[in-house]
PDB file of C-alpha atoms in Angstrom:
ATOM      1  CA  MET A   1     107.677-115.627 -55.641  1.00  0.00           C
ATOM      2  CA  ALA A   2     108.765-118.942 -57.045  1.00  0.00           C
ATOM      3  CA  PRO A   3     107.201-119.515 -60.500  1.00  0.00           C
ATOM      4  CA  SER A   4     108.789-122.980 -60.746  1.00  0.00           C
ATOM      5  CA  LEU A   5     106.241-124.207 -58.165  1.00  0.00           C
ATOM      6  CA  ASP A   6     103.300-123.064 -60.297  1.00  0.00           C
ATOM      7  CA  ARG A   7     101.637-125.344 -62.803  1.00  0.00           C
ATOM      8  CA  ALA A   8      99.659-124.832 -66.007  1.00  0.00           C
ATOM      9  CA  GLY A   9      95.913-125.021 -65.631  1.00  0.00           C
ATOM     10  CA  TYR A  10      92.504-124.635 -67.268  1.00  0.00           C
ATOM     11  CA  TRP A  11      92.526-120.805 -67.405  1.00  0.00           C
ATOM     12  CA  GLY A  12      95.951-120.533 -68.998  1.00  0.00           C
ATOM     13  CA  ARG A  13      98.730-118.099 -68.217  1.00  0.00           C
ATOM     14  CA  PRO A  14      97.717-115.489 -65.592  1.00  0.00           C
ATOM     15  CA  THR A  15      96.997-112.015 -67.033  1.00  0.00           C
ATOM     16  CA  SER A  16      96.293-110.271 -63.723  1.00  0.00           C
ATOM     17  CA  THR A  17      98.706-107.679 -62.353  1.00  0.00           C
ATOM     18  CA  LEU A  18      98.850-109.700 -59.075  1.00  0.00           C
ATOM     19  CA  ASP A  19      99.630-113.371 -58.454  1.00  0.00           C
ATOM     20  CA  TRP A  20      99.414-114.306 -54.797  1.00  0.00           C
ATOM     21  CA  CYS A  21     101.571-116.593 -52.711  1.00  0.00           C
ATOM     22  CA  GLU A  22      99.437-119.754 -53.107  1.00  0.00           C
ATOM     23  CA  GLU A  23     100.954-122.078 -55.678  1.00  0.00           C
ATOM     24  CA  ASN A  24      98.866-122.145 -58.897  1.00  0.00           C
ATOM     25  CA  TYR A  25      96.854-125.179 -59.941  1.00  0.00           C
ATOM     26  CA  VAL A  26      98.247-127.452 -57.241  1.00  0.00           C
ATOM     27  CA  VAL A  27      94.931-128.636 -55.776  1.00  0.00           C
ATOM     28  CA  SER A  28      92.768-128.443 -58.894  1.00  0.00           C
ATOM     29  CA  TYR A  29      93.377-128.156 -62.597  1.00  0.00           C
ATOM     30  CA  TYR A  30      90.310-125.860 -62.871  1.00  0.00           C
ATOM     31  CA  ILE A  31      91.109-123.505 -59.964  1.00  0.00           C
ATOM     32  CA  ALA A  32      94.305-121.445 -60.048  1.00  0.00           C
ATOM     33  CA  GLU A  33      94.443-120.711 -56.291  1.00  0.00           C
ATOM     34  CA  PHE A  34      92.174-123.234 -54.631  1.00  0.00           C
ATOM     35  CA  TRP A  35      92.304-122.061 -50.997  1.00  0.00           C
ATOM     36  CA  ASN A  36      92.237-118.404 -51.911  1.00  0.00           C
ATOM     37  CA  THR A  37      89.099-119.226 -53.900  1.00  0.00           C
ATOM     38  CA  VAL A  38      87.007-121.338 -51.547  1.00  0.00           C
ATOM     39  CA  SER A  39      87.815-119.072 -48.561  1.00  0.00           C
ATOM     40  CA  ASN A  40      85.580-116.492 -50.174  1.00  0.00           C
ATOM     41  CA  LEU A  41      82.503-118.488 -49.208  1.00  0.00           C
ATOM     42  CA  ILE A  42      82.403-116.585 -45.940  1.00  0.00           C
ATOM     43  CA  MET A  43      81.987-113.389 -47.929  1.00  0.00           C
ATOM     44  CA  ILE A  44      79.233-114.814 -50.076  1.00  0.00           C
ATOM     45  CA  LEU A  45      76.776-117.000 -48.144  1.00  0.00           C
ATOM     46  CA  PRO A  46      76.355-115.161 -44.795  1.00  0.00           C
ATOM     47  CA  PRO A  47      75.982-111.708 -46.395  1.00  0.00           C
ATOM     48  CA  ILE A  48      73.344-113.021 -48.793  1.00  0.00           C
ATOM     49  CA  CYS A  49      71.417-114.397 -45.811  1.00  0.00           C
ATOM     50  CA  GLY A  50      71.922-111.054 -44.051  1.00  0.00           C
ATOM     51  CA  ALA A  51      70.565-109.157 -47.053  1.00  0.00           C
ATOM     52  CA  ILE A  52      67.458-111.366 -47.133  1.00  0.00           C
ATOM     53  CA  GLN A  53      66.846-110.937 -43.433  1.00  0.00           C
ATOM     54  CA  THR A  54      67.407-107.198 -43.579  1.00  0.00           C
ATOM     55  CA  PHE A  55      64.947-106.886 -46.471  1.00  0.00           C
ATOM     56  CA  ARG A  56      62.327-109.025 -44.669  1.00  0.00           C
ATOM     57  CA  ASN A  57      62.721-106.851 -41.564  1.00  0.00           C
ATOM     58  CA  GLY A  58      61.801-103.827 -43.620  1.00  0.00           C
ATOM     59  CA  LEU A  59      64.983-101.967 -42.785  1.00  0.00           C
ATOM     60  CA  GLU A  60      66.522 -99.309 -44.951  1.00  0.00           C
ATOM     61  CA  PHE A  61      67.698-100.440 -48.373  1.00  0.00           C
ATOM     62  CA  CYS A  62      71.287 -99.166 -47.914  1.00  0.00           C
ATOM     63  CA  TYR A  63      71.895-101.919 -45.345  1.00  0.00           C
ATOM     64  CA  THR A  64      70.617-104.557 -47.781  1.00  0.00           C
ATOM     65  CA  CYS A  65      73.067-103.028 -50.269  1.00  0.00           C
ATOM     66  CA  SER A  66      75.850-103.363 -47.695  1.00  0.00           C
ATOM     67  CA  PHE A  67      75.315-107.127 -47.389  1.00  0.00           C
ATOM     68  CA  LEU A  68      74.925-107.522 -51.142  1.00  0.00           C
ATOM     69  CA  GLY A  69      78.077-105.446 -51.710  1.00  0.00           C
ATOM     70  CA  LEU A  70      80.110-107.717 -49.453  1.00  0.00           C
ATOM     71  CA  ALA A  71      78.689-110.717 -51.319  1.00  0.00           C
ATOM     72  CA  ALA A  72      79.638-109.100 -54.616  1.00  0.00           C
ATOM     73  CA  VAL A  73      83.237-108.689 -53.350  1.00  0.00           C
ATOM     74  CA  GLY A  74      83.251-112.379 -52.434  1.00  0.00           C
ATOM     75  CA  VAL A  75      81.992-113.461 -55.855  1.00  0.00           C
ATOM     76  CA  GLY A  76      84.509-111.207 -57.598  1.00  0.00           C
ATOM     77  CA  SER A  77      87.336-112.481 -55.389  1.00  0.00           C
ATOM     78  CA  TRP A  78      86.254-116.081 -56.119  1.00  0.00           C
ATOM     79  CA  CYS A  79      86.405-115.438 -59.853  1.00  0.00           C
ATOM     80  CA  PHE A  80      89.797-113.628 -59.615  1.00  0.00           C
ATOM     81  CA  HIS A  81      91.579-116.295 -57.618  1.00  0.00           C
ATOM     82  CA  MET A  82      90.008-119.101 -59.620  1.00  0.00           C
ATOM     83  CA  THR A  83      91.210-117.688 -62.922  1.00  0.00           C
ATOM     84  CA  LEU A  84      93.926-115.102 -62.273  1.00  0.00           C
ATOM     85  CA  LEU A  85      92.630-113.180 -65.264  1.00  0.00           C
ATOM     86  CA  TYR A  86      92.844-109.366 -65.323  1.00  0.00           C
ATOM     87  CA  GLU A  87      89.112-108.938 -66.024  1.00  0.00           C
ATOM     88  CA  MET A  88      88.287-111.032 -62.944  1.00  0.00           C
ATOM     89  CA  GLN A  89      90.813-108.998 -60.920  1.00  0.00           C
ATOM     90  CA  LEU A  90      88.757-105.894 -61.666  1.00  0.00           C
ATOM     91  CA  LEU A  91      85.650-107.792 -60.703  1.00  0.00           C
ATOM     92  CA  ASP A  92      87.280-108.283 -57.299  1.00  0.00           C
ATOM     93  CA  GLU A  93      88.994-104.966 -56.666  1.00  0.00           C
ATOM     94  CA  LEU A  94      86.440-102.433 -57.932  1.00  0.00           C
ATOM     95  CA  PRO A  95      83.537-103.825 -55.863  1.00  0.00           C
ATOM     96  CA  MET A  96      85.787-103.460 -52.831  1.00  0.00           C
ATOM     97  CA  ILE A  97      85.694 -99.738 -53.444  1.00  0.00           C
ATOM     98  CA  TYR A  98      81.989 -99.583 -54.179  1.00  0.00           C
ATOM     99  CA  SER A  99      80.855-101.757 -51.231  1.00  0.00           C
ATOM    100  CA  THR A 100      83.067 -99.849 -48.783  1.00  0.00           C
ATOM    101  CA  CYS A 101      81.554 -96.585 -50.015  1.00  0.00           C
ATOM    102  CA  VAL A 102      78.159 -97.995 -49.056  1.00  0.00           C
ATOM    103  CA  PHE A 103      79.557 -98.920 -45.613  1.00  0.00           C
ATOM    104  CA  VAL A 104      80.811 -95.348 -45.212  1.00  0.00           C
ATOM    105  CA  TYR A 105      77.452 -93.873 -46.154  1.00  0.00           C
ATOM    106  CA  CYS A 106      75.589 -96.114 -43.721  1.00  0.00           C
ATOM    107  CA  LEU A 107      77.913 -95.409 -40.771  1.00  0.00           C
ATOM    108  CA  TYR A 108      78.123 -91.645 -41.318  1.00  0.00           C
ATOM    109  CA  GLU A 109      74.323 -91.305 -41.811  1.00  0.00           C
ATOM    110  CA  CYS A 110      73.234 -93.624 -38.975  1.00  0.00           C
ATOM    111  CA  PHE A 111      71.855 -90.731 -36.891  1.00  0.00           C
ATOM    112  CA  LYS A 112      69.690 -89.091 -39.562  1.00  0.00           C
ATOM    113  CA  GLN A 113      66.008 -88.622 -39.065  1.00  0.00           C
ATOM    114  CA  GLY A 114      63.620 -90.899 -40.954  1.00  0.00           C
ATOM    115  CA  ASN A 115      64.145 -93.097 -43.947  1.00  0.00           C
ATOM    116  CA  THR A 116      65.567 -90.403 -46.233  1.00  0.00           C
ATOM    117  CA  ILE A 117      68.504 -90.252 -48.657  1.00  0.00           C
ATOM    118  CA  SER A 118      71.261 -87.773 -47.950  1.00  0.00           C
ATOM    119  CA  TRP A 119      72.219 -86.736 -51.466  1.00  0.00           C
ATOM    120  CA  PHE A 120      75.435 -84.818 -50.645  1.00  0.00           C
ATOM    121  CA  PRO A 121      77.363 -87.841 -49.252  1.00  0.00           C
ATOM    122  CA  VAL A 122      75.874 -90.019 -52.016  1.00  0.00           C
ATOM    123  CA  ALA A 123      77.231 -87.608 -54.648  1.00  0.00           C
ATOM    124  CA  LEU A 124      80.601 -87.342 -52.871  1.00  0.00           C
ATOM    125  CA  LEU A 125      81.039 -91.122 -52.654  1.00  0.00           C
ATOM    126  CA  LEU A 126      79.840 -91.573 -56.226  1.00  0.00           C
ATOM    127  CA  ILE A 127      82.401 -89.083 -57.524  1.00  0.00           C
ATOM    128  CA  PHE A 128      85.079 -90.856 -55.501  1.00  0.00           C
ATOM    129  CA  SER A 129      84.082 -94.268 -56.913  1.00  0.00           C
ATOM    130  CA  ILE A 130      84.028 -93.035 -60.501  1.00  0.00           C
ATOM    131  CA  THR A 131      87.340 -91.248 -60.115  1.00  0.00           C
ATOM    132  CA  VAL A 132      89.069 -94.292 -58.642  1.00  0.00           C
ATOM    133  CA  THR A 133      87.566 -96.500 -61.339  1.00  0.00           C
ATOM    134  CA  VAL A 134      88.735 -94.260 -64.229  1.00  0.00           C
ATOM    135  CA  VAL A 135      92.186 -93.716 -62.809  1.00  0.00           C
ATOM    136  CA  TYR A 136      92.667 -97.470 -62.034  1.00  0.00           C
ATOM    137  CA  LEU A 137      91.534 -98.535 -65.499  1.00  0.00           C
ATOM    138  CA  GLN A 138      94.153 -96.203 -67.008  1.00  0.00           C
ATOM    139  CA  TRP A 139      96.873 -96.703 -64.398  1.00  0.00           C
ATOM    140  CA  LYS A 140      96.995-100.403 -63.632  1.00  0.00           C
ATOM    141  CA  GLU A 141      98.896-100.027 -60.348  1.00  0.00           C
ATOM    142  CA  PRO A 142      97.597-102.259 -57.514  1.00  0.00           C
ATOM    143  CA  VAL A 143      99.108 -99.974 -54.874  1.00  0.00           C
ATOM    144  CA  PHE A 144      96.790 -97.199 -56.009  1.00  0.00           C
ATOM    145  CA  HIS A 145      93.780 -99.373 -55.429  1.00  0.00           C
ATOM    146  CA  GLN A 146      95.141-100.499 -52.049  1.00  0.00           C
ATOM    147  CA  VAL A 147      95.668 -96.887 -50.918  1.00  0.00           C
ATOM    148  CA  MET A 148      92.195 -95.811 -52.021  1.00  0.00           C
ATOM    149  CA  TYR A 149      90.625 -98.777 -50.297  1.00  0.00           C
ATOM    150  CA  GLY A 150      92.699 -98.135 -47.193  1.00  0.00           C
ATOM    151  CA  ALA A 151      91.471 -94.517 -47.114  1.00  0.00           C
ATOM    152  CA  LEU A 152      87.838 -95.706 -47.067  1.00  0.00           C
ATOM    153  CA  VAL A 153      88.604 -98.254 -44.303  1.00  0.00           C
ATOM    154  CA  ALA A 154      90.314 -95.467 -42.300  1.00  0.00           C
ATOM    155  CA  CYS A 155      87.076 -93.399 -42.521  1.00  0.00           C
ATOM    156  CA  LEU A 156      85.163 -96.395 -41.143  1.00  0.00           C
ATOM    157  CA  VAL A 157      87.647 -96.940 -38.295  1.00  0.00           C
ATOM    158  CA  ILE A 158      87.638 -93.260 -37.310  1.00  0.00           C
ATOM    159  CA  ARG A 159      83.856 -93.067 -37.361  1.00  0.00           C
ATOM    160  CA  SER A 160      83.400 -96.301 -35.453  1.00  0.00           C
ATOM    161  CA  ILE A 161      85.807 -95.338 -32.707  1.00  0.00           C
ATOM    162  CA  PHE A 162      84.236 -91.896 -32.454  1.00  0.00           C
ATOM    163  CA  ILE A 163      80.802 -93.425 -31.965  1.00  0.00           C
ATOM    164  CA  VAL A 164      81.828 -95.961 -29.329  1.00  0.00           C
ATOM    165  CA  THR A 165      83.779 -93.403 -27.297  1.00  0.00           C
ATOM    166  CA  TRP A 166      80.755 -91.133 -26.872  1.00  0.00           C
ATOM    167  CA  TYR A 167      79.863 -92.994 -23.701  1.00  0.00           C
ATOM    168  CA  VAL A 168      83.231 -92.188 -22.169  1.00  0.00           C
ATOM    169  CA  ASP A 169      82.867 -88.479 -22.968  1.00  0.00           C
ATOM    170  CA  GLN A 170      79.242 -87.974 -21.999  1.00  0.00           C
ATOM    171  CA  LYS A 171      80.156 -86.015 -18.839  1.00  0.00           C
ATOM    172  CA  ASN A 172      82.210 -83.384 -20.580  1.00  0.00           C
ATOM    173  CA  SER A 173      80.764 -79.983 -21.403  1.00  0.00           C
ATOM    174  CA  HIS A 174      80.523 -80.627 -25.129  1.00  0.00           C
ATOM    175  CA  CYS A 175      78.431 -83.755 -24.715  1.00  0.00           C
ATOM    176  CA  LYS A 176      76.299 -82.086 -22.027  1.00  0.00           C
ATOM    177  CA  SER A 177      75.585 -79.379 -24.545  1.00  0.00           C
ATOM    178  CA  LEU A 178      74.648 -82.014 -27.155  1.00  0.00           C
ATOM    179  CA  ILE A 179      72.362 -83.795 -24.723  1.00  0.00           C
ATOM    180  CA  THR A 180      70.698 -80.502 -23.754  1.00  0.00           C
ATOM    181  CA  HIS A 181      69.995 -79.475 -27.400  1.00  0.00           C
ATOM    182  CA  ARG A 182      69.574 -83.030 -28.733  1.00  0.00           C
ATOM    183  CA  PRO A 183      67.917 -85.318 -26.190  1.00  0.00           C
ATOM    184  CA  ASP A 184      68.116 -88.192 -28.631  1.00  0.00           C
ATOM    185  CA  PHE A 185      71.918 -88.185 -28.148  1.00  0.00           C
ATOM    186  CA  LEU A 186      71.365 -89.401 -24.573  1.00  0.00           C
ATOM    187  CA  PHE A 187      69.331 -92.332 -25.871  1.00  0.00           C
ATOM    188  CA  VAL A 188      72.109 -93.310 -28.250  1.00  0.00           C
ATOM    189  CA  ILE A 189      74.859 -93.026 -25.604  1.00  0.00           C
ATOM    190  CA  VAL A 190      73.107 -95.032 -22.930  1.00  0.00           C
ATOM    191  CA  ARG A 191      71.127 -97.579 -24.997  1.00  0.00           C
ATOM    192  CA  VAL A 192      73.718 -98.619 -27.554  1.00  0.00           C
ATOM    193  CA  TYR A 193      76.756 -98.857 -25.338  1.00  0.00           C
ATOM    194  CA  PRO A 194      76.338-102.320 -23.753  1.00  0.00           C
ATOM    195  CA  TRP A 195      76.726-104.209 -27.023  1.00  0.00           C
ATOM    196  CA  LEU A 196      78.192-101.559 -29.280  1.00  0.00           C
ATOM    197  CA  ARG A 197      81.747-101.368 -27.965  1.00  0.00           C
ATOM    198  CA  PRO A 198      82.539-105.145 -27.982  1.00  0.00           C
ATOM    199  CA  LEU A 199      81.039-105.514 -31.476  1.00  0.00           C
ATOM    200  CA  CYS A 200      83.018-102.579 -32.744  1.00  0.00           C
ATOM    201  CA  TYR A 201      86.315-103.726 -31.337  1.00  0.00           C
ATOM    202  CA  ALA A 202      85.707-107.297 -32.402  1.00  0.00           C
ATOM    203  CA  SER A 203      85.138-106.104 -35.982  1.00  0.00           C
ATOM    204  CA  LEU A 204      88.221-103.905 -36.023  1.00  0.00           C
ATOM    205  CA  GLY A 205      90.395-106.435 -34.299  1.00  0.00           C
ATOM    206  CA  ILE A 206      89.500-109.321 -36.626  1.00  0.00           C
ATOM    207  CA  PHE A 207      89.999-107.074 -39.655  1.00  0.00           C
ATOM    208  CA  LEU A 208      93.414-105.954 -38.412  1.00  0.00           C
ATOM    209  CA  VAL A 209      94.593-109.509 -37.778  1.00  0.00           C
ATOM    210  CA  GLY A 210      93.557-110.346 -41.353  1.00  0.00           C
ATOM    211  CA  PHE A 211      95.528-107.338 -42.596  1.00  0.00           C
ATOM    212  CA  LEU A 212      98.566-108.508 -40.663  1.00  0.00           C
ATOM    213  CA  LEU A 213      98.367-111.978 -42.242  1.00  0.00           C
ATOM    214  CA  TRP A 214      97.925-110.416 -45.695  1.00  0.00           C
ATOM    215  CA  ASN A 215     101.226-108.577 -45.185  1.00  0.00           C
ATOM    216  CA  ILE A 216     103.005-111.663 -43.893  1.00  0.00           C
ATOM    217  CA  ASP A 217     101.809-113.560 -46.943  1.00  0.00           C
ATOM    218  CA  ASN A 218     103.261-110.890 -49.234  1.00  0.00           C
ATOM    219  CA  ILE A 219     106.542-110.262 -47.448  1.00  0.00           C
ATOM    220  CA  PHE A 220     107.490-113.825 -46.532  1.00  0.00           C
ATOM    221  CA  CYS A 221     106.049-115.572 -49.590  1.00  0.00           C
ATOM    222  CA  ASP A 222     109.285-117.399 -50.559  1.00  0.00           C
ATOM    223  CA  THR A 223     109.705-118.731 -47.021  1.00  0.00           C
ATOM    224  CA  LEU A 224     106.048-119.851 -46.835  1.00  0.00           C
ATOM    225  CA  ARG A 225     106.278-121.627 -50.198  1.00  0.00           C
ATOM    226  CA  ALA A 226     109.451-123.407 -49.171  1.00  0.00           C
ATOM    227  CA  SER A 227     107.906-124.517 -45.912  1.00  0.00           C
ATOM    228  CA  ARG A 228     104.931-126.075 -47.711  1.00  0.00           C
ATOM    229  CA  GLN A 229     107.344-128.380 -49.567  1.00  0.00           C
ATOM    230  CA  THR A 230     108.326-130.031 -46.287  1.00  0.00           C
ATOM    231  CA  LEU A 231     105.069-129.838 -44.334  1.00  0.00           C
ATOM    232  CA  PRO A 232     102.202-132.336 -44.666  1.00  0.00           C
ATOM    233  CA  PRO A 233      99.436-130.935 -46.938  1.00  0.00           C
ATOM    234  CA  SER A 234      96.955-130.703 -43.982  1.00  0.00           C
ATOM    235  CA  VAL A 235      99.458-128.520 -42.128  1.00  0.00           C
ATOM    236  CA  GLY A 236     100.732-126.557 -45.096  1.00  0.00           C
ATOM    237  CA  VAL A 237      97.205-125.286 -45.873  1.00  0.00           C
ATOM    238  CA  VAL A 238      97.241-123.417 -42.602  1.00  0.00           C
ATOM    239  CA  THR A 239     100.045-121.242 -43.955  1.00  0.00           C
ATOM    240  CA  GLN A 240      97.786-119.970 -46.800  1.00  0.00           C
ATOM    241  CA  PHE A 241      97.580-116.548 -45.156  1.00  0.00           C
ATOM    242  CA  HIS A 242      95.839-114.842 -48.040  1.00  0.00           C
ATOM    243  CA  ALA A 243      92.955-117.264 -47.577  1.00  0.00           C
ATOM    244  CA  TRP A 244      92.929-116.364 -43.871  1.00  0.00           C
ATOM    245  CA  TRP A 245      92.749-112.715 -44.975  1.00  0.00           C
ATOM    246  CA  HIS A 246      89.559-113.518 -46.854  1.00  0.00           C
ATOM    247  CA  ILE A 247      88.084-115.308 -43.849  1.00  0.00           C
ATOM    248  CA  LEU A 248      88.981-112.719 -41.285  1.00  0.00           C
ATOM    249  CA  THR A 249      88.120-109.625 -43.374  1.00  0.00           C
ATOM    250  CA  GLY A 250      84.884-111.273 -44.500  1.00  0.00           C
ATOM    251  CA  LEU A 251      83.940-111.828 -40.866  1.00  0.00           C
ATOM    252  CA  GLY A 252      85.215-108.378 -39.838  1.00  0.00           C
ATOM    253  CA  SER A 253      83.186-106.718 -42.589  1.00  0.00           C
ATOM    254  CA  TYR A 254      80.067-108.724 -41.723  1.00  0.00           C
ATOM    255  CA  LEU A 255      80.379-107.668 -38.067  1.00  0.00           C
ATOM    256  CA  HIS A 256      80.807-104.064 -39.164  1.00  0.00           C
ATOM    257  CA  ILE A 257      77.491-104.212 -41.025  1.00  0.00           C
ATOM    258  CA  LEU A 258      75.878-105.623 -37.901  1.00  0.00           C
ATOM    259  CA  LEU A 259      77.449-102.787 -35.903  1.00  0.00           C
ATOM    260  CA  SER A 260      76.083-100.190 -38.315  1.00  0.00           C
ATOM    261  CA  LEU A 261      72.642-101.803 -38.182  1.00  0.00           C
ATOM    262  CA  GLN A 262      72.717-101.979 -34.412  1.00  0.00           C
ATOM    263  CA  ILE A 263      73.462 -98.270 -34.162  1.00  0.00           C
ATOM    264  CA  ARG A 264      70.813 -97.323 -36.736  1.00  0.00           C
ATOM    265  CA  THR A 265      67.987 -99.509 -35.406  1.00  0.00           C
ATOM    266  CA  THR A 266      68.691 -98.480 -31.810  1.00  0.00           C
ATOM    267  CA  TYR A 267      68.618 -94.826 -32.796  1.00  0.00           C
ATOM    268  CA  LEU A 268      65.278 -95.367 -34.512  1.00  0.00           C
ATOM    269  CA  LYS A 269      64.046 -96.867 -31.173  1.00  0.00           C
ATOM    270  CA  TYR A 270      63.567-100.375 -32.452  1.00  0.00           C
ATOM    271  CA  ARG A 271      64.665-103.339 -30.367  1.00  0.00           C
ATOM    272  CA  PRO A 272      67.603-105.008 -32.105  1.00  0.00           C
ATOM    273  CA  LYS A 273      69.065-108.147 -30.630  1.00  0.00           C
ATOM    274  CA  ILE A 274      72.106-110.157 -31.578  1.00  0.00           C
ATOM    275  CA  LYS A 275      71.451-113.910 -31.815  1.00  0.00           C
ATOM    276  CA  PHE A 276      73.894-116.641 -32.629  1.00  0.00           C
ATOM    277  CA  LEU A 277      72.930-119.116 -35.329  1.00  0.00           C
ATOM    278  CA  CYS A 278      73.810-122.638 -34.092  1.00  0.00           C
ATOM    279  CA  GLY A 279      75.463-120.865 -31.191  1.00  0.00           C
ATOM    280  CA  VAL A 280      78.247-119.619 -33.438  1.00  0.00           C
ATOM    281  CA  TRP A 281      77.362-117.172 -36.214  1.00  0.00           C
ATOM    282  CA  PRO A 282      76.019-113.745 -35.175  1.00  0.00           C
ATOM    283  CA  THR A 283      72.842-112.370 -36.743  1.00  0.00           C
ATOM    284  CA  LEU A 284      70.793-109.304 -35.969  1.00  0.00           C
ATOM    285  CA  HIS A 285      67.087-109.631 -35.223  1.00  0.00           C
ATOM    286  CA  VAL A 286      64.949-106.513 -35.127  1.00  0.00           C
ATOM    287  CA  GLU A 287      61.500-106.344 -33.670  1.00  0.00           C
ATOM    288  CA  GLN A 288      59.216-104.080 -35.701  1.00  0.00           C
ATOM    289  CA  GLN A 289      57.553-102.676 -32.604  1.00  0.00           C
ATOM    290  CA  LYS A 290      59.355 -99.531 -31.461  1.00  0.00           C
ATOM    291  CA  THR A 291      60.348 -98.993 -27.852  1.00  0.00           C
ATOM    292  CA  SER A 292      58.502 -96.316 -26.023  1.00  0.00           C
TER     293      SER A 292
END
């Protein structure tokens, strides 16, 4: 990075173990990384609305927690990028682990019977979260956090792809056996497929593009900072790839929660329907009356 481009600001010298590619205190004296901060709005406002709607629909509490967990990550990331203080960094990074654990629980338990709690995966994910927290507080190595977070995301990707490829494999002997012994599998395969696969791939694709931009921002930071010195401000802001990472991963995570909800509510024989707010933003509406 190029510290000479950074300025002094309201929160003082950064104490975080990470300082991203956006120049500090350039846009505002009170916000260290302005674009990296305000880009978190996509991880705060829509998930809060989603949590309210999920609660009003009377759906399982773990899905409300999924939305609230994503919003908590957005708030923590806002505080971190606004201040670049170590305490705020933890407020960003640790909720990433906790909320993704909730995502994992919801996706791996989406075919359970009834509104019950599966205590074994809860205990397993709780032990994982506590272990990561304790280790990370003692060993302040960002790569450790990134690897642990990546492991959880990998679990989500594997599970998601496994679910959406059931339809392709329904004619093989294994799936025929499942359908024979578990008729509800046929309902999931046939009923979920029309919307499930596009939603799954959209979520994964958007998240992967965000991850690509995150890496570009890290690897080519010096080049990006130099280019912003010659570009008009309105154009230079487009090169704030860490802010794009927030936007794309926020949207990808939001779509993943919708995917998980779509699978679960369809399995429970409700009638979920994706609607677009103002023709743009996707929301899930669930009719309380079950299908026959």
